[in-house]
mmCIF file of C-alpha atoms in Angstrom:
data_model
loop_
_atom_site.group_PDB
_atom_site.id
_atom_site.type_symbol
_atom_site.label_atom_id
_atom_site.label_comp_id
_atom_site.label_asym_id
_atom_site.label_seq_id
_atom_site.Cartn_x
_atom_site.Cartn_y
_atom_site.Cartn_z
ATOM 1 C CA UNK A 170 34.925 -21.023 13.605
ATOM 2 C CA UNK A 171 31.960 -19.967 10.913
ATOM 3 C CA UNK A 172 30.972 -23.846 10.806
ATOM 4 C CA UNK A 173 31.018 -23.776 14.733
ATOM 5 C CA UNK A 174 28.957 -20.567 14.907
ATOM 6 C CA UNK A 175 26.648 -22.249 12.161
ATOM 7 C CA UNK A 176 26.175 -25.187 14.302
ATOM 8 C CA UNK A 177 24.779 -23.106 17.134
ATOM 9 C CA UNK A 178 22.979 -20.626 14.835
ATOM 10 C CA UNK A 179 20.813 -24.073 13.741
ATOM 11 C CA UNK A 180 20.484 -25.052 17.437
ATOM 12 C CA UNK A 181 19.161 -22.486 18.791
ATOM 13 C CA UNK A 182 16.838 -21.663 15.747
ATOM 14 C CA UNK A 183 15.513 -24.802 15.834
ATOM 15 C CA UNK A 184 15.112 -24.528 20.244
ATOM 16 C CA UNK A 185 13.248 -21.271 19.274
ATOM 17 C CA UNK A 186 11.191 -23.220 16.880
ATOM 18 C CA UNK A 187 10.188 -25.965 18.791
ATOM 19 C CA UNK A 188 9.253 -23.564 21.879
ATOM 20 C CA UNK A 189 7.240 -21.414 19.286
ATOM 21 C CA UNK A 190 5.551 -24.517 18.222
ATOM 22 C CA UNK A 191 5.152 -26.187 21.724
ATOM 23 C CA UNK A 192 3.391 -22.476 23.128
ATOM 24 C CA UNK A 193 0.898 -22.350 20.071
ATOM 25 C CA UNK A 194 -0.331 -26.149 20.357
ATOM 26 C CA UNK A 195 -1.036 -25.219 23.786
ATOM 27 C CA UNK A 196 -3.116 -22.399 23.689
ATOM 28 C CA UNK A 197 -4.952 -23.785 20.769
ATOM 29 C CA UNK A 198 -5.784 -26.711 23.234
ATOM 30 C CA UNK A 199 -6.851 -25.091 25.450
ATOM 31 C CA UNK A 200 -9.156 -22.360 23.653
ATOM 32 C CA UNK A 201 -10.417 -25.622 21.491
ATOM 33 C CA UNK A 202 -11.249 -27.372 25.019
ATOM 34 C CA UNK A 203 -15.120 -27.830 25.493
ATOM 35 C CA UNK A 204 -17.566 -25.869 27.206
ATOM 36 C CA UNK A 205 -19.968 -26.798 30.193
ATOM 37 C CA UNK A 206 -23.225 -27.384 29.160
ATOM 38 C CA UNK A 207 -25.923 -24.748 28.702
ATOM 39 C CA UNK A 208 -28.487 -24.631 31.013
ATOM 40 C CA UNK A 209 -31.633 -25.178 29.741
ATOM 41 C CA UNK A 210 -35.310 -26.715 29.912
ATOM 42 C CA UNK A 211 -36.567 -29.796 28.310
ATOM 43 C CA UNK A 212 -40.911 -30.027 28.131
ATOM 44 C CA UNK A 213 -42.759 -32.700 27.195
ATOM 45 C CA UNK A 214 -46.574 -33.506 27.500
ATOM 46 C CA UNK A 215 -49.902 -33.388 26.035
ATOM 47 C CA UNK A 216 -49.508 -32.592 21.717
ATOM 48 C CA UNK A 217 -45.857 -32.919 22.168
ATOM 49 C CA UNK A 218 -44.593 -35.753 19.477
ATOM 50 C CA UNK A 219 -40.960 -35.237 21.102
ATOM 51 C CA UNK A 220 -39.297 -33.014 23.884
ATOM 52 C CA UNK A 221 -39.307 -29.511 23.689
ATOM 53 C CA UNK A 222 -36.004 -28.841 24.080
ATOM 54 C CA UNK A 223 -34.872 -25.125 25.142
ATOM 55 C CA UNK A 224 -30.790 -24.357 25.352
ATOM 56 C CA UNK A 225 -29.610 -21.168 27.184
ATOM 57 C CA UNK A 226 -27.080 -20.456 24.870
ATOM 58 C CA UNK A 227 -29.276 -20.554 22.058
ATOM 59 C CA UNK A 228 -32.556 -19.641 23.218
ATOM 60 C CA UNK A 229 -31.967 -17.116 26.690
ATOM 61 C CA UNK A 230 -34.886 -15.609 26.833
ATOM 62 C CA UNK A 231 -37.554 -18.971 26.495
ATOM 63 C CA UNK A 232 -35.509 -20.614 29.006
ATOM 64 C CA UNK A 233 -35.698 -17.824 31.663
ATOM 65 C CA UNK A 234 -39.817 -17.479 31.091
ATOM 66 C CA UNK A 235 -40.089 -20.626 31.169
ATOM 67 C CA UNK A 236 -37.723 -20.987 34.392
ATOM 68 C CA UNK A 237 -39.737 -18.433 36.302
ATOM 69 C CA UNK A 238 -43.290 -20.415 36.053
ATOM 70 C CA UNK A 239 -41.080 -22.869 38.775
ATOM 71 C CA UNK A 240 -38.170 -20.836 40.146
ATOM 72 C CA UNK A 241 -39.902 -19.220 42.853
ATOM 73 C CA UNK A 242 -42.291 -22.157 44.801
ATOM 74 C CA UNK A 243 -42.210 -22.062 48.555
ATOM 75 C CA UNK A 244 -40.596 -24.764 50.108
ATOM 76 C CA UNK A 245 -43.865 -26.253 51.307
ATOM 77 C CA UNK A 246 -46.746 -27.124 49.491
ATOM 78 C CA UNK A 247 -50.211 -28.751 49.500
ATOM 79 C CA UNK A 248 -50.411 -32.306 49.920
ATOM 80 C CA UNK A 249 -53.855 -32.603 48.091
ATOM 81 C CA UNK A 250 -54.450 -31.005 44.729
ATOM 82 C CA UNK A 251 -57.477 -30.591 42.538
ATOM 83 C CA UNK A 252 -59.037 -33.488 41.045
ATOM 84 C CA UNK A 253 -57.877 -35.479 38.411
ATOM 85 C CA UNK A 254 -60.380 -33.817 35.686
ATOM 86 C CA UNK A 255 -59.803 -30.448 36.599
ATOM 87 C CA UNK A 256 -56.460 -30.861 36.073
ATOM 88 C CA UNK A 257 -56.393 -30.395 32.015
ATOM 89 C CA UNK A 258 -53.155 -31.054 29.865
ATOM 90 C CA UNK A 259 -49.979 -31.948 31.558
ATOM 91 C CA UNK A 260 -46.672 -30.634 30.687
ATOM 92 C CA UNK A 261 -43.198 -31.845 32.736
ATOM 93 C CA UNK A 262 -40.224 -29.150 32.690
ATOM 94 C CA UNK A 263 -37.303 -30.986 33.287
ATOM 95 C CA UNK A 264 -34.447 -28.038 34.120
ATOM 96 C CA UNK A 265 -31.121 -28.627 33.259
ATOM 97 C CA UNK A 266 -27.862 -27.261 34.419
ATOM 98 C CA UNK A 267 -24.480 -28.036 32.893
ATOM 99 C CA UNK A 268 -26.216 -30.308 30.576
ATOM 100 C CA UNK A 269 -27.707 -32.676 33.452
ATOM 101 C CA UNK A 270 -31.323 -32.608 34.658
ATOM 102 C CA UNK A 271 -31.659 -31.225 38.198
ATOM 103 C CA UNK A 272 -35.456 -30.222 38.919
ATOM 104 C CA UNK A 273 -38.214 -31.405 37.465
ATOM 105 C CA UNK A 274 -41.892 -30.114 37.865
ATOM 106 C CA UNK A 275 -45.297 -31.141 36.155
ATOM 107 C CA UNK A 276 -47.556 -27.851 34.884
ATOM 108 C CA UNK A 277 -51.200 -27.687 34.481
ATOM 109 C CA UNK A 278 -51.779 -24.301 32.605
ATOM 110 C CA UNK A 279 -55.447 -24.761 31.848
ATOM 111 C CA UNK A 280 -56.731 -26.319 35.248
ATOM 112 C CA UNK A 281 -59.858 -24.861 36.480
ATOM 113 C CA UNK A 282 -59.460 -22.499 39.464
ATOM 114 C CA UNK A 283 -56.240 -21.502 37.898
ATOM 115 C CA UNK A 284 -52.803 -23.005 36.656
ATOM 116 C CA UNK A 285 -51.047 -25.424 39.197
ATOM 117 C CA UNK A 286 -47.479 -26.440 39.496
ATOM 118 C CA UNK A 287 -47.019 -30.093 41.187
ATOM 119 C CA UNK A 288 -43.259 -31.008 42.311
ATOM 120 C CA UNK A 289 -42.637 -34.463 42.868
ATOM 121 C CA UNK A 290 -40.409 -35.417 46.031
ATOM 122 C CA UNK A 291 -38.243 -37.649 43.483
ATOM 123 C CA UNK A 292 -35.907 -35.428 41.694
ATOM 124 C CA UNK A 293 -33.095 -35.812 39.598
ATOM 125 C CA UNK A 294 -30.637 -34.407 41.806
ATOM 126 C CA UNK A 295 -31.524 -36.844 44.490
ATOM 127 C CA UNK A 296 -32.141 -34.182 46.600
ATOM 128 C CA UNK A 297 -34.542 -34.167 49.436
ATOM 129 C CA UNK A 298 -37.507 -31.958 48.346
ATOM 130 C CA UNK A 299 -40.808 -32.492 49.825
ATOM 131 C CA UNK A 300 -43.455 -33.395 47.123
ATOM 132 C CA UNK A 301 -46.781 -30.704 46.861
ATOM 133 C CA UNK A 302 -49.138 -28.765 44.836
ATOM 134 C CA UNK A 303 -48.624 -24.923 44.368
ATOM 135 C CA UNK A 304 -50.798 -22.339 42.426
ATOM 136 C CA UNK A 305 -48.945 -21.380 39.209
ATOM 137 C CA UNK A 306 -48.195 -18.011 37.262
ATOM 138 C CA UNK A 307 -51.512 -16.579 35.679
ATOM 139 C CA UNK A 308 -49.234 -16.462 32.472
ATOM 140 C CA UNK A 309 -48.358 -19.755 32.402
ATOM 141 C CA UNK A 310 -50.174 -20.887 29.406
ATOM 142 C CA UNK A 311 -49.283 -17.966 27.539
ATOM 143 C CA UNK A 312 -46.017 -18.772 28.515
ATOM 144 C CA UNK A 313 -45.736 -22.273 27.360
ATOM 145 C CA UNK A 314 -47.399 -21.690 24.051
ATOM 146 C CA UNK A 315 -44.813 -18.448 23.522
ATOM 147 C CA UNK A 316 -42.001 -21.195 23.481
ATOM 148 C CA UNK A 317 -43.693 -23.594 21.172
ATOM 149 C CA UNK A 318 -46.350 -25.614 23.338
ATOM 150 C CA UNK A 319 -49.860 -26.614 21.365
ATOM 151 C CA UNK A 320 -51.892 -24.551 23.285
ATOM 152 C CA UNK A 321 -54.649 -22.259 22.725
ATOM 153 C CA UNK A 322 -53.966 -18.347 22.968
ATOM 154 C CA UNK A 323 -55.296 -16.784 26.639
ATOM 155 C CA UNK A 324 -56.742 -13.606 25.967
ATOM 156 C CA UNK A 325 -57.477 -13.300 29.972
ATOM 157 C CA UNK A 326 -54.200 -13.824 31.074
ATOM 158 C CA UNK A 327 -51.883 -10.446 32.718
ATOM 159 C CA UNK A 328 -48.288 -10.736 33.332
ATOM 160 C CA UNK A 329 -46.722 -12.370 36.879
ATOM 161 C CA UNK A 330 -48.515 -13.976 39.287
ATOM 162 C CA UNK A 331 -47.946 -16.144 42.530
ATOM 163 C CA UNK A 332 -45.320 -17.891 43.805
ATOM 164 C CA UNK A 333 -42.108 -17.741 45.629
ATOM 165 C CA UNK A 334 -39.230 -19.684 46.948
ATOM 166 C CA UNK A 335 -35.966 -21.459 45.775
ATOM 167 C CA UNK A 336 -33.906 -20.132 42.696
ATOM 168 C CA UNK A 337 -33.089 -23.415 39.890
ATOM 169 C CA UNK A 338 -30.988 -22.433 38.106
ATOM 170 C CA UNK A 339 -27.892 -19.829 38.649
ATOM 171 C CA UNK A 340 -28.474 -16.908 37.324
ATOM 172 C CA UNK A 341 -25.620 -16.701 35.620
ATOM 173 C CA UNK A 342 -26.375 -19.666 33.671
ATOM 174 C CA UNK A 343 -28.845 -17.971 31.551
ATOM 175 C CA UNK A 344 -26.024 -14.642 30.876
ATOM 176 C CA UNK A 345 -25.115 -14.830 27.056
ATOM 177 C CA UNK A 346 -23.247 -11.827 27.357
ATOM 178 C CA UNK A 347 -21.066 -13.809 30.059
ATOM 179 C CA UNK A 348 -20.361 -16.851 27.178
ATOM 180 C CA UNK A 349 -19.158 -13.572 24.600
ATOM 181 C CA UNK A 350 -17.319 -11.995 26.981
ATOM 182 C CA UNK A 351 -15.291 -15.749 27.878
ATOM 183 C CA UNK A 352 -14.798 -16.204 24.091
ATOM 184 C CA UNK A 353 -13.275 -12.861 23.805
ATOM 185 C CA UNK A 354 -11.057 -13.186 26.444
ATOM 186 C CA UNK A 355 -9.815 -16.654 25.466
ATOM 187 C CA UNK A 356 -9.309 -15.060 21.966
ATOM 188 C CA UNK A 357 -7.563 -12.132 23.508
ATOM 189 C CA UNK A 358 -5.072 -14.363 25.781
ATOM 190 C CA UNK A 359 -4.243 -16.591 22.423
ATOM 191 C CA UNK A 360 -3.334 -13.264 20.373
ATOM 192 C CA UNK A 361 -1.171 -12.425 23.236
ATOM 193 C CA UNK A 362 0.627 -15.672 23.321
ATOM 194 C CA UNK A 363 1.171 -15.780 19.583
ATOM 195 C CA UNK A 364 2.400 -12.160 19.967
ATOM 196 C CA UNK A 365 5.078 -13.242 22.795
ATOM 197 C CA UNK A 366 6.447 -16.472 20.058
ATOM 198 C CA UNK A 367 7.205 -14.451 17.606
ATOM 199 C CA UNK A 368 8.763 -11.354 19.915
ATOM 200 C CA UNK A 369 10.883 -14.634 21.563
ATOM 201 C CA UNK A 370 11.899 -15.852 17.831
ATOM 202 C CA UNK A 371 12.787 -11.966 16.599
ATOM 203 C CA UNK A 372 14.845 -11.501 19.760
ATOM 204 C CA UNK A 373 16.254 -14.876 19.301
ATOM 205 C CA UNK A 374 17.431 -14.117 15.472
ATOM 206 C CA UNK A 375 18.500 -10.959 16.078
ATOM 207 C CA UNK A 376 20.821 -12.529 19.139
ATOM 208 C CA UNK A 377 22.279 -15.068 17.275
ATOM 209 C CA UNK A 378 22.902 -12.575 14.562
ATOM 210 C CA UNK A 379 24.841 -10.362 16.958
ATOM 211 C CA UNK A 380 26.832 -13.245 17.903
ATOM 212 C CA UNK A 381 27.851 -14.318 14.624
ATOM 213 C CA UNK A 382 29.111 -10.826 14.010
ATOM 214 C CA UNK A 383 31.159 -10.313 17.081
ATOM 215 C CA UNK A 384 32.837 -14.453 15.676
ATOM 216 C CA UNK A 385 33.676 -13.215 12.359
ATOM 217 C CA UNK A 386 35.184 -9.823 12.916
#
């Protein structure tokens, strides 16, 4: 009878075990699985040896300034912008979301008359956009230099300025307290779960001890 009761003791120590085991490798999967992509910016253009590139998770607030110099353009533009040497430097913001280009816009902070924003019709997203020239933020250049552009400071430049239209990015995209608040909770759910295996392996024991009391009396 004890060697019996033995037997089963081991079985269903080791059944706890394995489920203990199984319930752990699981959660650690899935808290160790990988993120989306931050949203982000990537600038390139006159000065620049390499991309500028600007990560939401690691840089918020540069990627939302530089975000809004684009974010709000009217659907339609002009067709005809000014010429060629008026223009000044060139800068392309390529914006990104979930790690994968999806607008992409070329700036002119210095041209005369005031900055200009030119979308092409191409885009990465394939989507149908039609191509024009818009007047940009009066803080453009201030902007781009802010997040590590070679350009001159603008004493003359005020916060704002024109625009208005389509949203690039969602907003919640560029939330860093969102990306805290989803590591806490996967932290959270994995101290629960590891709190459950052991309350299954304590009520378990103390079972199987009960049981091998009741046998030997």
């Amino acid at each position: 009878m004890v060697r019996k009761v033995r037997r089963l003791l081991a079985a269903v120590t080791g059944a706890l075990i394995a489920t203990a085991c199984s319930l752990t490798l699981a959660a650690t999967a899935h808290a160790a699985a990988p993120k989306p992509a931050p949203a982000g910016v990537d600038i390139t253009g006159d000065r620049l040896g390499q991309p500028l590139r600007l990560r939401a998770d690691t840089r918020p607030t540069e990627v939302a300034a530089v975000v809004d110099q684009v974010s709000w353009l009217g659907r339609t533009g002009r067709q005809r912008g000014p010429e060629a040497k008026n223009l000044g430097p060139k800068y392309t913001v390529v914006v990104l979301a979930g790690g994968r280009p999806t607008r992409t816009y070329d700036l002119y902070p210095l041209a005369k008359g005031g900055p200009r924003v030119y979308r092409p019709a191409k885009q990465p997203d394939l989507s149908k956009t039609p191509a024009g020239w818009f007047f940009g933020r009066l803080n453009m250049s201030e902007t781009l230099r802010s997040v590590g552009v070679p350009l001159e400071r603008q004493f003359d430049t005020v916060s704002g300025g024109v625009g208005g239209g389509e949203r690039v990015i969602p907003e919640d995209s560029l939330n860093p307290v969102q990306d805290i608040d989803d590591a806490m909770g996967e932290l959270q759910r994995l101290l629960l779960l590891n709190v459950g295996v052991v309350l299954v392996i304590t009520t378990g024991l103390a079972g199987i001890a009960l049981l091998i009391r009741r046998r030997t009396r």
